[in-house]
Short mmCIF file of C-alpha atoms and ligand atoms in Angstrom, two decimals:
data_model
loop_
_atom_site.label_atom_id
_atom_site.label_comp_id
_atom_site.label_asym_id
_atom_site.label_seq_id
_atom_site.Cartn_x
_atom_site.Cartn_y
_atom_site.Cartn_z
CA MET A 1 7.74 6.67 14.69
CA ASN A 2 4.81 7.98 16.26
CA ASP A 3 3.18 11.65 14.37
CA CYS A 4 3.31 8.97 11.71
CA ILE A 5 -0.28 8.49 9.92
CA PHE A 6 0.21 5.36 8.50
CA CYS A 7 1.90 3.76 12.04
CA LYS A 8 -1.20 5.53 13.80
CA ILE A 9 -4.18 3.73 11.25
CA ILE A 10 -1.78 -0.25 11.48
CA LYS A 11 -1.55 0.47 15.30
CA GLY A 12 -5.29 1.43 15.11
CA GLU A 13 -5.08 4.39 16.24
CA ILE A 14 -6.78 5.88 13.50
CA PRO A 15 -10.01 4.10 13.36
CA LYS A 16 -9.58 2.58 10.15
CA LYS A 17 -11.20 -1.17 7.79
CA PHE A 18 -8.60 -3.06 6.16
CA ASP A 19 -9.46 -5.30 2.84
CA PHE A 20 -6.23 -7.17 3.25
CA GLU A 21 -3.90 -7.91 6.68
CA SER A 22 -1.01 -10.16 6.67
CA GLU A 23 2.04 -11.07 9.39
CA LYS A 24 3.60 -7.62 7.07
CA LEU A 25 1.56 -5.48 5.27
CA VAL A 26 -1.98 -4.20 5.70
CA THR A 27 -4.28 -3.08 2.80
CA PHE A 28 -6.61 -0.02 2.70
CA PRO A 29 -8.61 2.81 -0.11
CA ASP A 30 -6.58 5.77 -0.68
CA ILE A 31 -8.84 8.85 1.09
CA ASN A 32 -8.41 10.64 -1.80
CA PRO A 33 -9.22 8.03 -5.17
CA SER A 34 -7.20 9.30 -8.59
CA ALA A 35 -9.26 5.71 -9.69
CA ASP A 36 -11.79 3.69 -9.56
CA ILE A 37 -9.42 0.59 -7.36
CA HIS A 38 -7.08 2.62 -5.68
CA LEU A 39 -6.13 0.82 -2.54
CA LEU A 40 -2.75 1.27 -0.62
CA ILE A 41 -0.57 -1.58 0.02
CA VAL A 42 1.60 -0.95 3.42
CA PRO A 43 4.09 -2.52 4.98
CA LYS A 44 3.88 -2.65 8.72
CA GLU A 45 7.07 -1.51 9.20
CA HIS A 46 7.74 1.37 9.28
CA ILE A 47 9.81 1.99 6.13
CA SER A 48 10.43 5.13 4.79
CA GLY A 49 10.61 4.95 1.21
CA ILE A 50 11.74 2.63 -2.03
CA ASP A 51 14.88 3.09 -1.78
CA GLU A 52 15.07 2.55 2.04
CA ILE A 53 13.64 -1.26 0.94
CA GLY A 54 17.14 -3.38 1.97
CA ASP A 55 17.10 -6.73 1.69
CA ARG A 56 12.77 -7.01 1.96
CA GLY A 57 12.71 -8.81 -0.46
CA GLN A 58 9.91 -11.17 0.76
CA LEU A 59 7.79 -8.04 1.54
CA LEU A 60 7.82 -7.22 -1.98
CA VAL A 61 6.89 -10.69 -3.12
CA GLU A 62 3.46 -10.35 -0.75
CA ILE A 63 3.40 -7.26 -2.51
CA TYR A 64 3.32 -8.81 -5.97
CA LYS A 65 0.70 -11.49 -4.91
CA VAL A 66 -1.45 -8.92 -3.45
CA VAL A 67 -1.63 -6.54 -6.81
CA LYS A 68 -2.04 -10.10 -8.55
CA ARG A 69 -4.97 -10.85 -6.59
CA GLN A 70 -6.58 -7.70 -7.01
CA VAL A 71 -6.08 -8.11 -10.94
CA LYS A 72 -8.07 -11.08 -10.52
CA ASP A 73 -10.60 -10.15 -8.50
CA ASN A 74 -11.20 -6.99 -9.51
CA ASN A 75 -10.75 -8.09 -13.59
CA LEU A 76 -8.38 -5.66 -14.15
CA ARG A 77 -5.84 -8.14 -16.99
CA ASP A 78 -8.03 -6.91 -20.33
CA ASN A 79 -8.19 -3.34 -18.61
CA SER A 80 -5.81 -0.59 -17.55
CA TYR A 81 -4.28 -1.02 -14.34
CA ARG A 82 -0.47 0.68 -12.36
CA VAL A 83 1.30 0.34 -9.12
CA VAL A 84 2.92 3.44 -8.29
CA VAL A 85 5.84 3.70 -5.54
CA ASN A 86 6.85 7.90 -5.25
CA GLY A 87 10.01 8.25 -3.58
CA GLY A 88 11.38 12.30 -3.17
CA LYS A 89 8.85 15.66 -3.43
CA ALA A 90 6.63 13.33 -5.22
CA GLN A 91 5.89 11.16 -1.50
CA HIS A 92 3.59 12.89 0.63
CA VAL A 93 3.57 10.10 3.61
CA PRO A 94 7.08 9.22 4.51
CA HIS A 95 5.49 5.51 5.79
CA LEU A 96 6.25 3.42 1.85
CA HIS A 97 2.73 2.09 0.67
CA PHE A 98 2.13 0.90 -2.84
CA HIS A 99 -0.58 2.75 -4.69
CA PHE A 100 -2.48 -0.33 -6.92
CA LEU A 101 -4.67 1.57 -9.10
CA GLY A 102 -7.38 0.02 -11.76
P1 5GP B 1 2.22 9.88 -1.50
O1 5GP B 1 1.89 11.05 -2.16
O2 5GP B 1 2.89 9.83 -0.37
O3 5GP B 1 2.34 8.56 -2.50
O4 5GP B 1 0.25 9.54 -1.73
C1 5GP B 1 -0.15 9.53 0.13
C2 5GP B 1 -1.55 9.24 -0.10
O5 5GP B 1 -1.93 8.93 0.70
C3 5GP B 1 -2.22 9.65 -1.22
O6 5GP B 1 -2.65 9.80 -2.35
C4 5GP B 1 -3.89 10.57 -0.01
O7 5GP B 1 -4.59 10.61 -0.76
C5 5GP B 1 -2.98 8.45 0.93
N1 5GP B 1 -4.02 8.92 2.06
C6 5GP B 1 -3.66 10.88 3.34
N2 5GP B 1 -3.91 10.25 4.48
C7 5GP B 1 -4.50 9.39 4.40
C8 5GP B 1 -5.56 8.45 5.75
O8 5GP B 1 -5.11 9.16 6.72
N3 5GP B 1 -6.30 8.11 4.55
C9 5GP B 1 -6.02 6.95 3.60
N4 5GP B 1 -6.87 6.39 3.44
N5 5GP B 1 -5.22 7.45 2.88
C10 5GP B 1 -4.55 8.87 3.41
ZN1 ZN B 2 4.84 5.31 10.18
#
């Protein structure tokens, strides 16, 4: 997917500092944050949306490990946080991503 903005970020074609990188995913701040902490958790593989995740169970496990670490590192357990995945017309970037909002 040549013209996918998140693929370009992941390939380094658009410079971006990752907060975290593993074999399967990267995390970086949302360019237009809608919370004090607004992180995007993005699989390196181009998956168009949550409905195309198939049987990639290990990817979901890794994503929720990132969530757990964010909650811990930011002391959010007694605070509010949300994990959001948009789909259909509510999804603007057609490369699967989880919003972590704290
Ligand atoms: P969606 O509506 O697809 O769930 O959310 C896409 C999100 O990606 C939006 O919150 C938007 O601010 C963010 N975004 C779009 N383009 C870029 C970009 O080039 N860099 C970063 N860091 N975030 C982006
Ligand atoms: Zn992509």
